[in-house]
PDB file of C-alpha atoms in Angstrom:
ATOM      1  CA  UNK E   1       9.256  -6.518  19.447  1.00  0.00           C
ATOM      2  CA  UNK E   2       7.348  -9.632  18.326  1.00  0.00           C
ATOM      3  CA  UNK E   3       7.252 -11.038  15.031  1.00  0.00           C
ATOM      4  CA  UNK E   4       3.786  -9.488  14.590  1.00  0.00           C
ATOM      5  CA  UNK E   5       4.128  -6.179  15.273  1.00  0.00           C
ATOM      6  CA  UNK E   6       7.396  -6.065  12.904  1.00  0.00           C
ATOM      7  CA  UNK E   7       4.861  -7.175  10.183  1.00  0.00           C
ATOM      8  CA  UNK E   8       2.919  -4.443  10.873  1.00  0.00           C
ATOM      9  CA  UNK E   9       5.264  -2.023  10.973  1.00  0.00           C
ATOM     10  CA  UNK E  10       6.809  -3.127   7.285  1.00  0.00           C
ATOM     11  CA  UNK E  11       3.336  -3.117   6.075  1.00  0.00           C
ATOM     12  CA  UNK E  12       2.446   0.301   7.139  1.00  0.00           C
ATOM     13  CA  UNK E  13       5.544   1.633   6.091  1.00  0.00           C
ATOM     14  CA  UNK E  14       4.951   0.741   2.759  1.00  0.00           C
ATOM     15  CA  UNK E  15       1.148   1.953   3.424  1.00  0.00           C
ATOM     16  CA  UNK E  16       2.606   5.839   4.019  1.00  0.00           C
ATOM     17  CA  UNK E  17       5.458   5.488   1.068  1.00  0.00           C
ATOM     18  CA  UNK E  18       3.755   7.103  -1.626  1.00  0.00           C
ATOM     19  CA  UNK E  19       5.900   7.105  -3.839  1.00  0.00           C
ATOM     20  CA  UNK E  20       7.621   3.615  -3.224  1.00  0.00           C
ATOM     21  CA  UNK E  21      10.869   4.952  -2.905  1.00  0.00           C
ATOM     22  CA  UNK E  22      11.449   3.235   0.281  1.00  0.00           C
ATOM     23  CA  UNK E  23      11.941   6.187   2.238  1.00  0.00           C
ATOM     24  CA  UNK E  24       9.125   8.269   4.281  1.00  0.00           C
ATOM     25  CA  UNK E  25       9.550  11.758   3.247  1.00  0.00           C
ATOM     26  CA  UNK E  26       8.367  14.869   5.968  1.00  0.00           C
ATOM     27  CA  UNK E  27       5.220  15.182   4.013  1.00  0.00           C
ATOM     28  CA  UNK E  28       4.933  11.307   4.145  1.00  0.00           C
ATOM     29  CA  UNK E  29       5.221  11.355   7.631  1.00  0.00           C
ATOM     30  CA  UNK E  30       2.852  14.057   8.078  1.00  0.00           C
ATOM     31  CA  UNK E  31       0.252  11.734   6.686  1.00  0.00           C
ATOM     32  CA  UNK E  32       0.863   8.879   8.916  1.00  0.00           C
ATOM     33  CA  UNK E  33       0.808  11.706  11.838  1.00  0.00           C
ATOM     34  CA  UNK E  34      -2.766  12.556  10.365  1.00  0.00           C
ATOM     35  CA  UNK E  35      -4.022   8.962  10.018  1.00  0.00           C
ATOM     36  CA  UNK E  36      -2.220   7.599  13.448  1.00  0.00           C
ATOM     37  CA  UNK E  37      -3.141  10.720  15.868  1.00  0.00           C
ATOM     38  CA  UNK E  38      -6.276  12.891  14.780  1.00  0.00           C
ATOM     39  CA  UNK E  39      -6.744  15.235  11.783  1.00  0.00           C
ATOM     40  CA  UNK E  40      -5.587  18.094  13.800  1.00  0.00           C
ATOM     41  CA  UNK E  41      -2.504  16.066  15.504  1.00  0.00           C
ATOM     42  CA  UNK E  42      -0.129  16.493  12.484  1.00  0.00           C
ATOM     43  CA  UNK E  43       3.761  16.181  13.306  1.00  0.00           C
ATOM     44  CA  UNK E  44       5.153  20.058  13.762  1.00  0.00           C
ATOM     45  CA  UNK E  45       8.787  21.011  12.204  1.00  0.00           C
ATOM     46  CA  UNK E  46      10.597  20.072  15.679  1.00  0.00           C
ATOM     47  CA  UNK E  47       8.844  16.183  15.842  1.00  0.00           C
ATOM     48  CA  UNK E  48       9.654  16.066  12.050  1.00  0.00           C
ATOM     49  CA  UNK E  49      13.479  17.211  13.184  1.00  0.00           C
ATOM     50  CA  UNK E  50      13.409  15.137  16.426  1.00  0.00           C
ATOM     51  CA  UNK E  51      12.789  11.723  13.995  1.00  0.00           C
ATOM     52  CA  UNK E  52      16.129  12.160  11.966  1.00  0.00           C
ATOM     53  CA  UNK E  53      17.810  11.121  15.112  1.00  0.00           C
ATOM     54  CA  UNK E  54      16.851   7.501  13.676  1.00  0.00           C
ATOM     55  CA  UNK E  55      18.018   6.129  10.884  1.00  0.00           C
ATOM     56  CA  UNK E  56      17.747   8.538   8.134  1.00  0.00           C
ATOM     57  CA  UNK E  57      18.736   9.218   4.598  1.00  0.00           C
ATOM     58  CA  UNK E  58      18.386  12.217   2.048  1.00  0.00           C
ATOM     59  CA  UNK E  59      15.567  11.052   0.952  1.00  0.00           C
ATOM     60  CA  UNK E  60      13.839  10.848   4.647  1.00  0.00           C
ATOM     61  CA  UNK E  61      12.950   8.017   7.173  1.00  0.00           C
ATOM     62  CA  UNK E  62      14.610   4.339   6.367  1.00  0.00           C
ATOM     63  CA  UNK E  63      12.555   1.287   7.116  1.00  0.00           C
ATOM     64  CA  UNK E  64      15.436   1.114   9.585  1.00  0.00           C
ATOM     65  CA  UNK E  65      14.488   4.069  11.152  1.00  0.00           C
ATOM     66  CA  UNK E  66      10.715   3.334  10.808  1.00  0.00           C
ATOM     67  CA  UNK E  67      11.427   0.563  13.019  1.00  0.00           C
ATOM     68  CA  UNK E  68      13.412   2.220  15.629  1.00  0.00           C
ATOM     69  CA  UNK E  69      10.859   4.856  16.102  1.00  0.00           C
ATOM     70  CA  UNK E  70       7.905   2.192  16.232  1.00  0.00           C
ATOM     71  CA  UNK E  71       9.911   0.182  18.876  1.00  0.00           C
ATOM     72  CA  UNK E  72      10.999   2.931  21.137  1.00  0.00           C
ATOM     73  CA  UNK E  73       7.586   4.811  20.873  1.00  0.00           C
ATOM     74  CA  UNK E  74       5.951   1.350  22.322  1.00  0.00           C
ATOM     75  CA  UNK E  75       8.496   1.070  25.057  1.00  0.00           C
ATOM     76  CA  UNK E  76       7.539   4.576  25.821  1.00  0.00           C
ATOM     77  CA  UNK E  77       3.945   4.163  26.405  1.00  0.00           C
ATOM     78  CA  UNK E  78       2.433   1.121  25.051  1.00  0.00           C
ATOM     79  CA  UNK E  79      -1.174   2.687  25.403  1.00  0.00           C
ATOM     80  CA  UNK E  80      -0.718   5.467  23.015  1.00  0.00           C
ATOM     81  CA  UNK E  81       0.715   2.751  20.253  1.00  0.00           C
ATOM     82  CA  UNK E  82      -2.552   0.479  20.944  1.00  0.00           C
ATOM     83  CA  UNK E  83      -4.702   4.049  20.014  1.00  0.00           C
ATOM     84  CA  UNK E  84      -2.392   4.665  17.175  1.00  0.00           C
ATOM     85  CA  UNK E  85      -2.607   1.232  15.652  1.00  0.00           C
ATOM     86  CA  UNK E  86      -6.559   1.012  16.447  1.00  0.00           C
ATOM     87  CA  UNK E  87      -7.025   4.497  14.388  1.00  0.00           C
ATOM     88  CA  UNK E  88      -4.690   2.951  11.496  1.00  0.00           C
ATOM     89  CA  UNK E  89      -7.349  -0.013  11.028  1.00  0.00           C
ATOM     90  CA  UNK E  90      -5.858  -2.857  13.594  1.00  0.00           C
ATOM     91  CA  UNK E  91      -7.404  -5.083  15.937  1.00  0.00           C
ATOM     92  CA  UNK E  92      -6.048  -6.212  19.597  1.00  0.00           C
ATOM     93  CA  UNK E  93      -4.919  -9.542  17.585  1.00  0.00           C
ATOM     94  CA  UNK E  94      -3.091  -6.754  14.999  1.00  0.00           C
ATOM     95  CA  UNK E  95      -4.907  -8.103  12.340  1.00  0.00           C
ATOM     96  CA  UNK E  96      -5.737  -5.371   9.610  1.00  0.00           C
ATOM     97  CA  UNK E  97      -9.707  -4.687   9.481  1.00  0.00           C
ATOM     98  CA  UNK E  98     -10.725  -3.820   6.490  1.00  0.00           C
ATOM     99  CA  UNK E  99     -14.022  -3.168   4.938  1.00  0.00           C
ATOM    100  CA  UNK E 100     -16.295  -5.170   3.643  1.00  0.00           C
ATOM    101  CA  UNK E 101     -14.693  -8.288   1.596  1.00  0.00           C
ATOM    102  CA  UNK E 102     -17.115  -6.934  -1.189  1.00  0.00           C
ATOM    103  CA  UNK E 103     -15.915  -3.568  -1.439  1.00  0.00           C
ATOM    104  CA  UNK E 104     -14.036  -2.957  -4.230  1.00  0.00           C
ATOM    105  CA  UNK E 105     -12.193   0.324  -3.053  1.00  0.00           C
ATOM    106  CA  UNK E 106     -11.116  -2.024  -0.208  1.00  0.00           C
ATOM    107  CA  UNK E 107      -9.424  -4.629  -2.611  1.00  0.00           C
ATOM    108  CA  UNK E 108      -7.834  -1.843  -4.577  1.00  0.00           C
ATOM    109  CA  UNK E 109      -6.065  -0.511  -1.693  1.00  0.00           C
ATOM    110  CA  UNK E 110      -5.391  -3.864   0.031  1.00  0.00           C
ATOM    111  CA  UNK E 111      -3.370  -4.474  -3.368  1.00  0.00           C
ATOM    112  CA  UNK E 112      -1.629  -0.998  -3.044  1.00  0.00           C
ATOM    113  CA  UNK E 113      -0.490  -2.085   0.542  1.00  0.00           C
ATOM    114  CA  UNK E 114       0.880  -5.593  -0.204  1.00  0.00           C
ATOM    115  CA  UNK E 115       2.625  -3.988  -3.285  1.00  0.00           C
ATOM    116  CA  UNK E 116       4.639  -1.398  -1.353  1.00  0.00           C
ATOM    117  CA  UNK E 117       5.104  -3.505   1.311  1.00  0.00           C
ATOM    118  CA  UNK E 118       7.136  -5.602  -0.613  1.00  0.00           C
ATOM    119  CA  UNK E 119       5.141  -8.719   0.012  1.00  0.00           C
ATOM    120  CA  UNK E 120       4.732 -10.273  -3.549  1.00  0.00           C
ATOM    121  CA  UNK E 121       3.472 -13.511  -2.529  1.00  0.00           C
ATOM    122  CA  UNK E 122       1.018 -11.912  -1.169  1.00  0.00           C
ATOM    123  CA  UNK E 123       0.100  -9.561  -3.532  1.00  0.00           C
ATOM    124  CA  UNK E 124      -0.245 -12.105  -6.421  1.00  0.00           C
ATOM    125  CA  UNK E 125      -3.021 -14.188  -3.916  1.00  0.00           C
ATOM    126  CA  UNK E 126      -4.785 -11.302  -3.642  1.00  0.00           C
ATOM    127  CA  UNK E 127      -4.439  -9.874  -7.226  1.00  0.00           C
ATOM    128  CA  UNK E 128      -4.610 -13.015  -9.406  1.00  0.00           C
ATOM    129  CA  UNK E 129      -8.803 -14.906  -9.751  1.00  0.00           C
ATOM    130  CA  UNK E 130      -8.389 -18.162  -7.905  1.00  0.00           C
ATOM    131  CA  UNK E 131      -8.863 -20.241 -10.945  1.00  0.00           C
ATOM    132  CA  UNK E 132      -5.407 -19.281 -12.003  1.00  0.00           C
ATOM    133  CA  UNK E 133      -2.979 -22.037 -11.912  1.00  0.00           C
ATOM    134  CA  UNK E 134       0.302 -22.659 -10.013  1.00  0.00           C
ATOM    135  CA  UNK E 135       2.711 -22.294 -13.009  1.00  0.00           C
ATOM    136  CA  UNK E 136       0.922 -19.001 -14.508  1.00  0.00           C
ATOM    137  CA  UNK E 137       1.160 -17.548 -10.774  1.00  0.00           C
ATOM    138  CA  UNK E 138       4.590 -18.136 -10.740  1.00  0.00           C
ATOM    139  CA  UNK E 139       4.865 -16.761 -14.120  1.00  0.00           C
ATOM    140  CA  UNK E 140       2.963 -13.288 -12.744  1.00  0.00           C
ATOM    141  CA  UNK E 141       5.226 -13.154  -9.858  1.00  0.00           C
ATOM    142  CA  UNK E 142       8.243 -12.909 -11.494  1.00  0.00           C
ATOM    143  CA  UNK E 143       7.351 -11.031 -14.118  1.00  0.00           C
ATOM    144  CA  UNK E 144       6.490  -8.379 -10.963  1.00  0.00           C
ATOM    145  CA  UNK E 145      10.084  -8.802  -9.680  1.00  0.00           C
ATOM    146  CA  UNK E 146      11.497  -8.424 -13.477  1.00  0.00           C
ATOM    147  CA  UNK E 147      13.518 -10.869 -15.156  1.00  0.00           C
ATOM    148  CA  UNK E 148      16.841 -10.642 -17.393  1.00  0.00           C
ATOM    149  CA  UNK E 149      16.790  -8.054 -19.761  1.00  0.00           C
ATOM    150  CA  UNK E 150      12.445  -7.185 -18.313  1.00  0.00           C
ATOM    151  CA  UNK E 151      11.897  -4.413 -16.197  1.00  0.00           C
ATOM    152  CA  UNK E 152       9.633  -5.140 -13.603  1.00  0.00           C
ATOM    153  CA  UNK E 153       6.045  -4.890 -13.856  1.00  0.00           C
ATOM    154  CA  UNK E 154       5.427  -3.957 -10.156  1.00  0.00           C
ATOM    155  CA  UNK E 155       5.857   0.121 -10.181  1.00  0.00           C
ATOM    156  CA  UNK E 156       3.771   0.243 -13.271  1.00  0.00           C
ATOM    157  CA  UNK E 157       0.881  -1.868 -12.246  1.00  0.00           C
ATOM    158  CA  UNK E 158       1.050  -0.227  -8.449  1.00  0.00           C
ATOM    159  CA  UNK E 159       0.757   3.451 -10.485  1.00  0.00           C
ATOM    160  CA  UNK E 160      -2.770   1.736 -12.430  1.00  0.00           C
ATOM    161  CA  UNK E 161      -3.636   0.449  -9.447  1.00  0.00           C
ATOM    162  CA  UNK E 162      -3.139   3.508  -7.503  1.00  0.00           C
ATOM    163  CA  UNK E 163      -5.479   5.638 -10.765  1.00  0.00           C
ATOM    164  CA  UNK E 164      -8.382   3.190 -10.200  1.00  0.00           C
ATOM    165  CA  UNK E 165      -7.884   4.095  -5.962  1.00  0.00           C
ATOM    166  CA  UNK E 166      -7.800   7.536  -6.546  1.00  0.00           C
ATOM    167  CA  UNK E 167      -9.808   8.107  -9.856  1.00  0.00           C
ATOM    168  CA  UNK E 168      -6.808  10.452 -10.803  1.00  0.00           C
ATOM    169  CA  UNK E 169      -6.657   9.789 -14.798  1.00  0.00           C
ATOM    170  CA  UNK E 170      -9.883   7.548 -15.170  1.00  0.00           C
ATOM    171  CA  UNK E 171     -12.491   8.956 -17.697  1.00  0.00           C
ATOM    172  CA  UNK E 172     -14.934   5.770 -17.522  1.00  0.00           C
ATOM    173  CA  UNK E 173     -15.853   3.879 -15.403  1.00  0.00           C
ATOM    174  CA  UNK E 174     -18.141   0.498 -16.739  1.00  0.00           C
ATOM    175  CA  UNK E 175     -19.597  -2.501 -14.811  1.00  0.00           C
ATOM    176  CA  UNK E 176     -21.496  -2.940 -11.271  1.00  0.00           C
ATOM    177  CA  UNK E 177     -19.382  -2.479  -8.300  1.00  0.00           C
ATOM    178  CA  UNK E 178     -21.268  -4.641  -5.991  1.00  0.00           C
ATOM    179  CA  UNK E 179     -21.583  -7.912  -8.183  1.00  0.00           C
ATOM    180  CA  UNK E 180     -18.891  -6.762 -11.169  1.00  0.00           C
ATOM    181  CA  UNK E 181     -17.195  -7.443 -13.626  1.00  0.00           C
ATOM    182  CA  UNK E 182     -16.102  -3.500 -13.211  1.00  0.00           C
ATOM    183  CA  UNK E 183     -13.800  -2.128 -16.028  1.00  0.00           C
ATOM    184  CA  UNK E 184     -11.463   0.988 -15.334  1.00  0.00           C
ATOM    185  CA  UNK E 185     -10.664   3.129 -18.202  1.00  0.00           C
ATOM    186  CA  UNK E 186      -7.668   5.975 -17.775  1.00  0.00           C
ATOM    187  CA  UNK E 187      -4.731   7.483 -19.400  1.00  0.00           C
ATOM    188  CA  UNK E 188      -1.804   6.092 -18.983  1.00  0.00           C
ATOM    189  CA  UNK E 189       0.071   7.404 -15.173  1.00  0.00           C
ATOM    190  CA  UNK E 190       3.754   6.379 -16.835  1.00  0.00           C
ATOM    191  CA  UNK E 191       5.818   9.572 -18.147  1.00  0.00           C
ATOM    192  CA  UNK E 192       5.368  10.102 -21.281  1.00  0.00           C
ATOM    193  CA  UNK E 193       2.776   7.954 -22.086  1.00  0.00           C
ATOM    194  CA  UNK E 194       0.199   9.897 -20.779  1.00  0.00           C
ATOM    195  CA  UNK E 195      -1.769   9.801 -24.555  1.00  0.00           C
ATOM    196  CA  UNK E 196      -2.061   6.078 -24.513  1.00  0.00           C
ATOM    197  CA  UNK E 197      -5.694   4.526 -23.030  1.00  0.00           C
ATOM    198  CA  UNK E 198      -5.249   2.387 -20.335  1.00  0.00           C
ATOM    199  CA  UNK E 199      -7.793  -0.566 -18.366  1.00  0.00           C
ATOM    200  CA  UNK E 200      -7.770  -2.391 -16.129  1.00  0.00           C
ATOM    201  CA  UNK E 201     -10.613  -5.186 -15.392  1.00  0.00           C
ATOM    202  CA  UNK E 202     -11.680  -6.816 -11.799  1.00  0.00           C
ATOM    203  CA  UNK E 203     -14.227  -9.601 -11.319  1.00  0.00           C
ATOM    204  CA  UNK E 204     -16.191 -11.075  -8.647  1.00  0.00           C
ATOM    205  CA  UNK E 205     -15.683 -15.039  -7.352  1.00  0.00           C
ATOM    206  CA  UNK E 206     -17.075 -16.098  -4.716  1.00  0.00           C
ATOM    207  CA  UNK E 207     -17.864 -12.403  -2.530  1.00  0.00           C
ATOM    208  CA  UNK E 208     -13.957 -11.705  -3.709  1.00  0.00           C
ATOM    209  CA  UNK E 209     -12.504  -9.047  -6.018  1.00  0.00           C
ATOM    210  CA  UNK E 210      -9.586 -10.060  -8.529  1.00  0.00           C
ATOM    211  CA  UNK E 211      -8.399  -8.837 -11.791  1.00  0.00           C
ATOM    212  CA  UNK E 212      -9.433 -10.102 -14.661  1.00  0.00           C
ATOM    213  CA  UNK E 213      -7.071 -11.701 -17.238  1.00  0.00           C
TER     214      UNK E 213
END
């Protein structure tokens, strides 16, 4: 498999882990099924059983095993993976086509894909305004990873993230989502915290979305 297509296959695993717990449950896999095959194509019990013949944990499908399947499945018929990758968003060059630049729905789950992926590099370029300089990028990016005694940010900010996605938790919603500045207001998704008031801010520069501050 080339280079490429292993990209691909990490970043789509950590499109269909849900939960980020770096395993793809049955019901996780049922939802790639759905996205990859047709909303009537789901995996049945027997596929679902037929995939723990890769590598495969308690908690369900390892990247290891995500890999294995993606690798024999091409071998088997490269056609069908062309169909499934078209129907998952890719092009023939397996870049990722997303909607419009401007669309804010598109940044927010752009952000939730680099984020599970694993790909913090990334995820800061696309997260951070552009006016942001080197040293407070590097700053952000480890604070993400967590430092000495700091947990790390990522699993919190992916669970905002995922609110403003989803509108699960938001009770306002203030700002112009074409041009922005567009401010998300929600209770807090982190256990136990569920009474504080949460927000998070994106802006527009230059046709992009970031977040602001």
């Amino acid at each position: 498999a080339s280079k490429s297509f292993k990209q691909v296959l990490v970043s789509l695993f950590g499109r269909f882990d849900a939960d980020g717990d770096k395993h793809l449950s049955r019901d996780e896999l049922r939802s790639f099924s759905l996205e990859a095959r047709g909303d009537d194509k789901a995996f049945t019990e027997d596929e679902l059983s037929a995939l723990e013949a890769y590598d495969w944990k308690e908690k369900g499908m390892t990247l290891r095993g995500w890999l294995q399947m993606a690798v024999a499945q091409a071998k088997n018929s490269e056609e069908e993976m062309w169909s499934k990758l078209k129907r998952l968003g890719y092009d023939e060059c397996l870049q990722l086509q997303t909607k419009d630049a401007g669309d804010l729905q598109a940044k927010l789950e752009e952000l939730l894909v680099l984020g599970r992926s694993g790909n913090l590099e990334a995820f800061v370029k696309a997260f951070v305004a552009p006016d942001v300089d080197a040293e407070d990028r590097a700053d952000f990016l480890q604070r993400l990873r967590g430092t000495d005694g700091e947990e790390a940010l990522l699993p919190d900010l992916l669970e905002e993230l995922k609110c403003c996605a989803t509108g699960e938790g938001v009770y306002q919603v203030e700002g112009d989502k074409k041009s922005g500045p567009v401010v998300f207001h929600f209770h807090s998704p982190k256990k136990g915290c569920e009474q504080i008031d949460r927000e998070v801010a994106f802006v527009k520069t230059k046709g992009k979305w970031h977040a602001e501050g």
